[in-house]
């Protein structure tokens, strides 16, 4: 039988429930790599006698590698299929987590975390591409919102569990837990998730066609609007992920376990946003949903900045605005991730990769910035959250608003 004859005429029938569970687990590898580690960062800094820029690089290097590697994994998934790229990526992610747990110094730790970011890219880019394989954008956004509700549960548990593990066994134990969790996810995916690509593109990795495809994607107004929205809102979330442990633990004196509980309030709000997202998409479409969500995002960012500038010494003055921002993020992300790949059914891998690169590069820049400015003063942290909130709102109220409604419904 020829290779062409073996290509299925239509994607496999995958239930919304199975697709949502698989997407939640794949996207959940990112909070496993970041949220579980958040309570351990101050412990890591003390144990390895590492300066703040080096500690932030354990997060920022992972994110930069995550962004760049998507540009490779995405086209490769278009050429050879989703499943082999996915399984290889999750296996590498597991190995890198174990290697990081055994690192003797911060430089080695950064190297392993960089490799973990490369592997994470395979999981996330394939997850978004599989969503486009199986569903049209509007239906895909609803499935993504359901998946992100599951991701919200992972996000709630991650900092709490990470705080408990870090308090019990130190920062190395948190990385061992990440490795064990990803190994379990790998087993589930190998047993349950089928190949979803309908037609492989033999030229997807050829330099000429690849650059042409990226150029076509990057110029598309729908891609630009949704990719910038997800990058800006994730920039604010990344600021919270990478910076809040030093604010809450060092300034307000929370222990690792208490910090995990504090961060869970934002995760609960994020989960609520994903639930509301599914309802709003049905009644208002994707564009109007994110424009509404931007009000919560803006209130969260400005509230955080206001508390810092006013010198308010109350933990709740930061937790409540954080919850508002996370609620808005729970609406922006499913719409943005589905919307960015929507116009490209034949090149979902390349579009997903480019959107992921924009998001990750934004987060990397913020991570480097935080490494320079974080300290006893809470204002740089708060103003960075506010900046990302304003940027998200402007994109939602301008670029996304200008898209034709037929794209969203």
Short mmCIF file of C-alpha atoms in Angstrom, two decimals:
data_model
loop_
_atom_site.label_atom_id
_atom_site.label_comp_id
_atom_site.label_asym_id
_atom_site.label_seq_id
_atom_site.Cartn_x
_atom_site.Cartn_y
_atom_site.Cartn_z
CA UNK A 1 0.00 0.00 0.00
CA UNK A 2 1.36 3.44 -0.88
CA UNK A 3 1.98 6.11 1.71
CA UNK A 4 -0.68 8.29 0.12
CA UNK A 5 -3.25 5.52 0.33
CA UNK A 6 -2.61 5.06 4.02
CA UNK A 7 -3.48 8.66 4.84
CA UNK A 8 -6.99 8.83 6.37
CA UNK A 9 -9.62 10.84 4.50
CA UNK A 10 -10.85 12.46 7.71
CA UNK A 11 -9.49 12.92 11.22
CA UNK A 12 -10.36 10.20 13.74
CA UNK A 13 -13.48 10.58 15.83
CA UNK A 14 -12.27 11.80 19.21
CA UNK A 15 -14.85 12.70 21.83
CA UNK A 16 -14.82 16.17 23.33
CA UNK A 17 -14.11 14.61 26.71
CA UNK A 18 -11.04 12.64 25.56
CA UNK A 19 -9.73 15.59 23.56
CA UNK A 20 -10.19 17.91 26.53
CA UNK A 21 -8.44 15.51 28.93
CA UNK A 22 -5.51 15.05 26.54
CA UNK A 23 -5.22 18.79 25.95
CA UNK A 24 -5.40 19.52 29.68
CA UNK A 25 -2.62 17.03 30.39
CA UNK A 26 -0.42 18.31 27.58
CA UNK A 27 -0.90 21.96 28.46
CA UNK A 28 -0.59 20.96 32.12
CA UNK A 29 3.06 20.12 31.54
CA UNK A 30 3.71 23.86 31.52
CA UNK A 31 2.36 24.59 35.04
CA UNK A 32 4.13 21.44 36.18
CA UNK A 33 7.36 23.01 34.95
CA UNK A 34 6.61 26.48 36.35
CA UNK A 35 3.92 26.54 39.06
CA UNK A 36 5.25 23.56 40.99
CA UNK A 37 8.67 25.24 41.01
CA UNK A 38 7.46 28.65 42.19
CA UNK A 39 7.57 27.93 45.95
CA UNK A 40 10.99 26.32 45.52
CA UNK A 41 12.73 29.32 43.91
CA UNK A 42 13.73 31.11 47.15
CA UNK A 43 14.90 27.74 48.57
CA UNK A 44 16.90 27.07 45.42
CA UNK A 45 18.52 30.50 45.63
CA UNK A 46 19.67 29.87 49.20
CA UNK A 47 20.79 26.26 48.65
CA UNK A 48 22.88 27.00 45.55
CA UNK A 49 23.94 30.49 46.70
CA UNK A 50 22.63 31.76 43.36
CA UNK A 51 22.05 35.46 42.57
CA UNK A 52 18.61 36.66 41.45
CA UNK A 53 19.44 36.82 37.70
CA UNK A 54 20.65 33.20 37.78
CA UNK A 55 17.56 32.04 39.68
CA UNK A 56 15.28 33.79 37.19
CA UNK A 57 17.18 32.09 34.36
CA UNK A 58 15.95 28.71 35.62
CA UNK A 59 12.52 29.92 34.52
CA UNK A 60 13.44 32.28 31.68
CA UNK A 61 15.73 29.80 29.90
CA UNK A 62 12.97 27.20 29.96
CA UNK A 63 10.53 29.69 28.44
CA UNK A 64 12.93 30.90 25.72
CA UNK A 65 13.81 27.34 24.72
CA UNK A 66 10.09 26.55 24.75
CA UNK A 67 9.45 29.35 22.27
CA UNK A 68 12.31 28.69 19.88
CA UNK A 69 11.83 24.92 19.80
CA UNK A 70 8.21 25.31 18.71
CA UNK A 71 9.51 26.68 15.42
CA UNK A 72 11.11 23.25 14.85
CA UNK A 73 8.52 20.94 16.39
CA UNK A 74 5.54 22.58 14.66
CA UNK A 75 6.67 22.04 11.05
CA UNK A 76 8.03 18.60 12.00
CA UNK A 77 4.58 17.65 13.32
CA UNK A 78 3.08 18.79 10.00
CA UNK A 79 5.53 16.56 8.14
CA UNK A 80 5.75 13.30 10.13
CA UNK A 81 2.57 13.47 12.23
CA UNK A 82 1.46 14.65 15.66
CA UNK A 83 1.88 11.44 17.65
CA UNK A 84 5.62 10.70 17.17
CA UNK A 85 6.56 14.31 17.94
CA UNK A 86 4.31 14.32 20.98
CA UNK A 87 5.59 11.09 22.52
CA UNK A 88 9.24 12.00 21.91
CA UNK A 89 8.72 15.41 23.48
CA UNK A 90 7.04 14.15 26.66
CA UNK A 91 9.69 11.46 27.10
CA UNK A 92 12.45 14.07 26.80
CA UNK A 93 10.60 16.35 29.23
CA UNK A 94 10.57 13.56 31.83
CA UNK A 95 14.29 12.85 31.42
CA UNK A 96 15.15 16.56 31.70
CA UNK A 97 13.16 16.94 34.94
CA UNK A 98 15.13 14.11 36.53
CA UNK A 99 18.40 15.58 35.28
CA UNK A 100 17.50 18.97 36.77
CA UNK A 101 16.73 17.36 40.14
CA UNK A 102 20.29 16.00 40.22
CA UNK A 103 22.01 19.25 39.19
CA UNK A 104 24.96 20.22 41.41
CA UNK A 105 25.03 23.93 40.54
CA UNK A 106 22.76 26.58 39.09
CA UNK A 107 24.47 26.53 35.67
CA UNK A 108 23.79 22.82 35.24
CA UNK A 109 20.24 23.35 36.47
CA UNK A 110 19.67 26.05 33.85
CA UNK A 111 20.97 23.69 31.14
CA UNK A 112 18.55 20.93 32.14
CA UNK A 113 15.67 23.41 32.38
CA UNK A 114 16.54 24.64 28.89
CA UNK A 115 16.26 21.08 27.58
CA UNK A 116 12.98 20.72 29.45
CA UNK A 117 11.71 23.81 27.64
CA UNK A 118 12.67 22.27 24.29
CA UNK A 119 10.67 19.16 25.17
CA UNK A 120 7.72 21.14 26.53
CA UNK A 121 7.45 22.90 23.17
CA UNK A 122 6.67 19.59 21.44
CA UNK A 123 3.76 18.87 23.78
CA UNK A 124 2.17 22.30 23.59
CA UNK A 125 2.58 22.93 19.87
CA UNK A 126 1.15 19.50 19.05
CA UNK A 127 -1.76 20.04 21.44
CA UNK A 128 -2.82 23.22 19.63
CA UNK A 129 -2.30 21.64 16.20
CA UNK A 130 -4.37 18.58 17.16
CA UNK A 131 -7.19 20.88 18.23
CA UNK A 132 -7.25 22.38 14.73
CA UNK A 133 -7.04 18.89 13.16
CA UNK A 134 -10.20 17.82 14.95
CA UNK A 135 -12.39 20.95 15.16
CA UNK A 136 -13.28 24.21 13.45
CA UNK A 137 -12.14 27.35 15.36
CA UNK A 138 -15.42 28.11 17.15
CA UNK A 139 -15.92 24.53 18.32
CA UNK A 140 -12.21 24.26 19.04
CA UNK A 141 -12.37 27.27 21.34
CA UNK A 142 -15.12 25.57 23.36
CA UNK A 143 -13.11 22.35 23.61
CA UNK A 144 -10.04 24.39 24.53
CA UNK A 145 -12.01 26.17 27.26
CA UNK A 146 -13.09 22.78 28.62
CA UNK A 147 -9.47 21.61 28.51
CA UNK A 148 -8.33 24.77 30.26
CA UNK A 149 -10.86 24.10 33.00
CA UNK A 150 -8.96 20.87 33.58
CA UNK A 151 -5.74 22.83 33.31
CA UNK A 152 -7.16 25.17 35.94
CA UNK A 153 -7.48 22.25 38.36
CA UNK A 154 -3.84 21.38 37.66
CA UNK A 155 -2.90 25.03 38.17
CA UNK A 156 -4.76 25.11 41.50
CA UNK A 157 -3.02 21.99 42.75
CA UNK A 158 0.45 22.77 41.38
CA UNK A 159 1.60 25.63 43.66
CA UNK A 160 -0.09 24.07 46.71
CA UNK A 161 1.48 20.68 46.07
CA UNK A 162 4.76 22.30 45.08
CA UNK A 163 4.81 24.26 48.34
CA UNK A 164 4.17 21.16 50.39
CA UNK A 165 6.82 19.16 48.54
CA UNK A 166 9.36 21.99 48.73
CA UNK A 167 8.71 22.42 52.45
CA UNK A 168 9.16 18.69 52.99
CA UNK A 169 11.96 17.71 50.61
CA UNK A 170 13.43 20.93 49.19
CA UNK A 171 13.62 22.16 45.62
CA UNK A 172 15.07 18.90 44.28
CA UNK A 173 11.98 17.02 45.42
CA UNK A 174 9.76 19.34 43.38
CA UNK A 175 11.67 18.46 40.22
CA UNK A 176 11.43 14.75 41.01
CA UNK A 177 7.65 15.16 41.34
CA UNK A 178 7.55 16.92 37.95
CA UNK A 179 9.38 13.97 36.39
CA UNK A 180 7.02 11.42 37.94
CA UNK A 181 3.94 13.37 36.83
CA UNK A 182 5.13 13.68 33.24
CA UNK A 183 5.94 9.95 33.10
CA UNK A 184 2.33 9.18 34.03
CA UNK A 185 1.07 11.59 31.35
CA UNK A 186 3.32 9.91 28.77
CA UNK A 187 1.78 6.52 29.57
CA UNK A 188 -1.78 7.87 29.19
CA UNK A 189 -1.03 9.53 25.85
CA UNK A 190 0.69 6.44 24.45
CA UNK A 191 -2.32 4.29 25.30
CA UNK A 192 -5.25 6.57 24.45
CA UNK A 193 -4.43 9.32 21.98
CA UNK A 194 -4.54 8.51 18.23
CA UNK A 195 -2.84 10.29 15.35
CA UNK A 196 -5.04 13.22 14.26
CA UNK A 197 -3.37 14.68 11.19
CA UNK A 198 -5.33 14.06 7.99
CA UNK A 199 -2.66 14.80 5.41
CA UNK A 200 1.04 15.08 6.15
CA UNK A 201 2.98 17.80 4.37
CA UNK A 202 6.21 16.36 2.97
CA UNK A 203 7.57 19.86 2.36
CA UNK A 204 6.70 21.29 5.78
CA UNK A 205 10.32 21.39 6.96
CA UNK A 206 11.89 22.53 3.68
CA UNK A 207 13.43 25.98 4.29
CA UNK A 208 11.79 27.72 1.33
CA UNK A 209 8.20 26.54 1.88
CA UNK A 210 8.63 26.88 5.65
CA UNK A 211 9.71 30.51 5.47
CA UNK A 212 6.91 31.20 3.01
CA UNK A 213 4.39 29.57 5.35
CA UNK A 214 5.62 31.57 8.33
CA UNK A 215 5.45 34.76 6.30
CA UNK A 216 1.87 34.00 5.29
CA UNK A 217 0.92 33.24 8.89
CA UNK A 218 2.68 36.29 10.34
CA UNK A 219 0.93 38.66 7.91
CA UNK A 220 -2.54 37.32 8.57
CA UNK A 221 -4.54 39.85 10.65
CA UNK A 222 -6.42 37.11 12.49
CA UNK A 223 -3.18 35.45 13.57
CA UNK A 224 -1.62 38.76 14.61
CA UNK A 225 -4.58 39.74 16.77
CA UNK A 226 -4.95 36.45 18.61
CA UNK A 227 -1.21 35.76 18.95
CA UNK A 228 -0.56 39.20 20.44
CA UNK A 229 -3.51 38.78 22.81
CA UNK A 230 -2.20 35.48 24.16
CA UNK A 231 1.36 36.86 24.42
CA UNK A 232 0.29 39.93 26.39
CA UNK A 233 -2.00 38.11 28.80
CA UNK A 234 0.56 35.37 29.37
CA UNK A 235 3.20 38.03 29.96
CA UNK A 236 1.19 39.21 32.96
CA UNK A 237 0.65 35.68 34.19
CA UNK A 238 4.34 34.88 33.81
CA UNK A 239 5.18 37.95 35.90
CA UNK A 240 2.97 36.50 38.65
CA UNK A 241 4.51 33.05 38.27
CA UNK A 242 8.13 34.18 38.27
CA UNK A 243 7.91 37.11 40.69
CA UNK A 244 5.17 36.52 43.23
CA UNK A 245 7.09 34.01 45.36
CA UNK A 246 9.71 36.65 46.18
CA UNK A 247 6.98 39.20 46.94
CA UNK A 248 4.74 36.97 49.05
CA UNK A 249 7.45 34.91 50.77
CA UNK A 250 10.12 37.56 51.28
CA UNK A 251 7.95 40.64 51.82
CA UNK A 252 4.92 39.16 53.58
CA UNK A 253 6.74 36.27 55.25
CA UNK A 254 4.70 33.37 53.86
CA UNK A 255 6.14 29.86 54.07
CA UNK A 256 6.32 27.64 50.99
CA UNK A 257 3.04 25.88 51.81
CA UNK A 258 1.25 29.14 52.63
CA UNK A 259 2.48 30.66 49.39
CA UNK A 260 1.10 27.69 47.46
CA UNK A 261 -2.32 28.27 49.02
CA UNK A 262 -2.13 31.97 48.22
CA UNK A 263 -1.41 31.20 44.58
CA UNK A 264 -4.28 28.74 44.48
CA UNK A 265 -6.69 31.68 44.81
CA UNK A 266 -5.54 32.90 41.40
CA UNK A 267 -5.85 29.41 39.96
CA UNK A 268 -9.44 29.15 41.21
CA UNK A 269 -10.21 32.47 39.51
CA UNK A 270 -8.56 31.20 36.33
CA UNK A 271 -10.71 28.06 36.45
CA UNK A 272 -13.79 30.25 36.83
CA UNK A 273 -12.72 32.22 33.77
CA UNK A 274 -12.52 29.08 31.63
CA UNK A 275 -16.02 28.05 32.73
CA UNK A 276 -17.43 31.49 31.92
CA UNK A 277 -15.55 31.41 28.61
CA UNK A 278 -17.50 28.39 27.40
CA UNK A 279 -20.79 30.16 28.09
CA UNK A 280 -19.75 33.50 26.64
CA UNK A 281 -18.47 31.96 23.40
CA UNK A 282 -21.87 30.35 22.83
CA UNK A 283 -23.77 33.57 23.43
CA UNK A 284 -21.37 36.30 22.32
CA UNK A 285 -18.66 34.75 20.12
CA UNK A 286 -14.93 34.87 20.69
CA UNK A 287 -14.24 38.54 19.98
CA UNK A 288 -16.88 39.95 22.30
CA UNK A 289 -15.88 37.46 24.99
CA UNK A 290 -12.30 38.68 25.13
CA UNK A 291 -13.39 42.31 25.04
CA UNK A 292 -15.50 41.68 28.13
CA UNK A 293 -12.69 39.75 29.79
CA UNK A 294 -10.33 42.67 29.24
CA UNK A 295 -12.24 44.65 31.86
CA UNK A 296 -11.23 42.09 34.50
CA UNK A 297 -7.67 42.00 33.19
CA UNK A 298 -7.37 45.78 33.35
CA UNK A 299 -8.88 45.96 36.84
CA UNK A 300 -6.44 43.31 38.05
CA UNK A 301 -3.39 45.01 36.62
CA UNK A 302 -4.29 48.51 37.77
CA UNK A 303 -5.33 47.19 41.18
CA UNK A 304 -1.94 45.54 41.68
CA UNK A 305 -0.12 48.71 40.66
CA UNK A 306 -2.37 50.86 42.85
CA UNK A 307 -1.66 48.74 45.93
CA UNK A 308 2.09 48.96 45.35
CA UNK A 309 2.16 52.69 44.61
CA UNK A 310 -0.01 53.43 47.65
CA UNK A 311 2.29 51.38 49.88
CA UNK A 312 -0.51 49.11 51.13
CA UNK A 313 0.94 46.40 53.38
CA UNK A 314 -1.86 43.85 53.04
CA UNK A 315 -1.56 40.50 51.30
CA UNK A 316 -5.16 40.70 50.12
CA UNK A 317 -4.46 43.98 48.35
CA UNK A 318 -2.37 41.88 45.93
CA UNK A 319 -4.30 38.60 45.95
CA UNK A 320 -7.65 40.12 44.93
CA UNK A 321 -6.30 41.98 41.86
CA UNK A 322 -4.32 38.86 41.00
CA UNK A 323 -7.57 36.87 41.00
CA UNK A 324 -9.19 39.41 38.65
CA UNK A 325 -6.27 39.17 36.24
CA UNK A 326 -6.32 35.37 36.33
CA UNK A 327 -10.08 35.32 35.68
CA UNK A 328 -9.57 37.38 32.53
CA UNK A 329 -6.66 35.14 31.51
CA UNK A 330 -8.98 32.13 31.68
CA UNK A 331 -11.06 33.70 28.91
CA UNK A 332 -8.29 35.17 26.78
CA UNK A 333 -6.23 31.98 26.51
CA UNK A 334 -8.75 29.51 25.01
CA UNK A 335 -10.01 32.10 22.53
CA UNK A 336 -6.51 33.24 21.61
CA UNK A 337 -5.01 29.78 21.20
CA UNK A 338 -7.87 28.53 19.03
CA UNK A 339 -8.13 31.79 17.09
CA UNK A 340 -4.45 31.97 16.16
CA UNK A 341 -4.46 28.62 14.33
CA UNK A 342 -8.01 28.90 13.00
CA UNK A 343 -7.24 30.22 9.50
CA UNK A 344 -4.59 27.53 8.83
CA UNK A 345 -6.10 24.01 8.69
CA UNK A 346 -3.24 22.74 6.46
CA UNK A 347 -0.49 24.47 8.45
CA UNK A 348 -1.74 24.31 12.02
CA UNK A 349 1.64 23.12 13.28
CA UNK A 350 3.50 26.08 11.78
CA UNK A 351 0.88 28.57 12.97
CA UNK A 352 0.84 27.07 16.45
CA UNK A 353 4.63 27.20 16.57
CA UNK A 354 4.81 30.84 15.56
CA UNK A 355 2.13 31.84 18.07
CA UNK A 356 3.96 29.93 20.79
CA UNK A 357 7.24 31.59 19.89
CA UNK A 358 5.72 35.07 20.23
CA UNK A 359 4.27 34.13 23.62
CA UNK A 360 7.46 32.56 24.92
CA UNK A 361 9.72 35.35 23.71
CA UNK A 362 7.51 37.84 25.54
CA UNK A 363 7.77 35.78 28.72
CA UNK A 364 11.55 35.43 28.35
CA UNK A 365 12.00 39.19 28.07
CA UNK A 366 9.87 39.69 31.15
CA UNK A 367 11.88 37.06 33.01
CA UNK A 368 15.13 38.84 32.21
CA UNK A 369 13.58 42.13 33.31
CA UNK A 370 12.44 40.64 36.60
CA UNK A 371 15.92 39.27 37.21
CA UNK A 372 17.22 42.84 37.08
CA UNK A 373 14.55 44.65 39.10
CA UNK A 374 13.12 42.23 41.67
CA UNK A 375 14.08 42.96 45.25
CA UNK A 376 12.63 44.46 48.40
CA UNK A 377 10.63 47.03 46.42
CA UNK A 378 7.33 45.55 45.22
CA UNK A 379 6.65 48.29 42.68
CA UNK A 380 8.62 46.84 39.71
CA UNK A 381 6.66 43.59 40.03
CA UNK A 382 3.31 45.37 40.30
CA UNK A 383 3.98 47.80 37.45
CA UNK A 384 5.03 44.93 35.17
CA UNK A 385 1.70 43.18 35.81
CA UNK A 386 -0.11 46.45 35.11
CA UNK A 387 1.81 47.01 31.86
CA UNK A 388 0.84 43.56 30.56
CA UNK A 389 -2.78 44.12 31.59
CA UNK A 390 -2.97 47.41 29.68
CA UNK A 391 -1.34 45.82 26.62
CA UNK A 392 -3.80 42.91 26.70
CA UNK A 393 -6.74 45.30 26.94
CA UNK A 394 -5.55 47.44 24.04
CA UNK A 395 -5.14 44.38 21.80
CA UNK A 396 -8.60 43.07 22.76
CA UNK A 397 -10.29 46.40 22.17
CA UNK A 398 -8.50 47.23 18.90
CA UNK A 399 -6.93 44.40 16.88
CA UNK A 400 -9.36 41.66 17.93
CA UNK A 401 -12.35 43.98 17.66
CA UNK A 402 -11.52 44.74 14.00
CA UNK A 403 -11.68 41.09 12.94
CA UNK A 404 -14.76 40.08 10.92
CA UNK A 405 -17.33 38.34 13.09
CA UNK A 406 -17.41 35.39 10.68
CA UNK A 407 -13.99 34.44 12.02
CA UNK A 408 -15.34 34.00 15.53
CA UNK A 409 -18.65 32.29 14.96
#
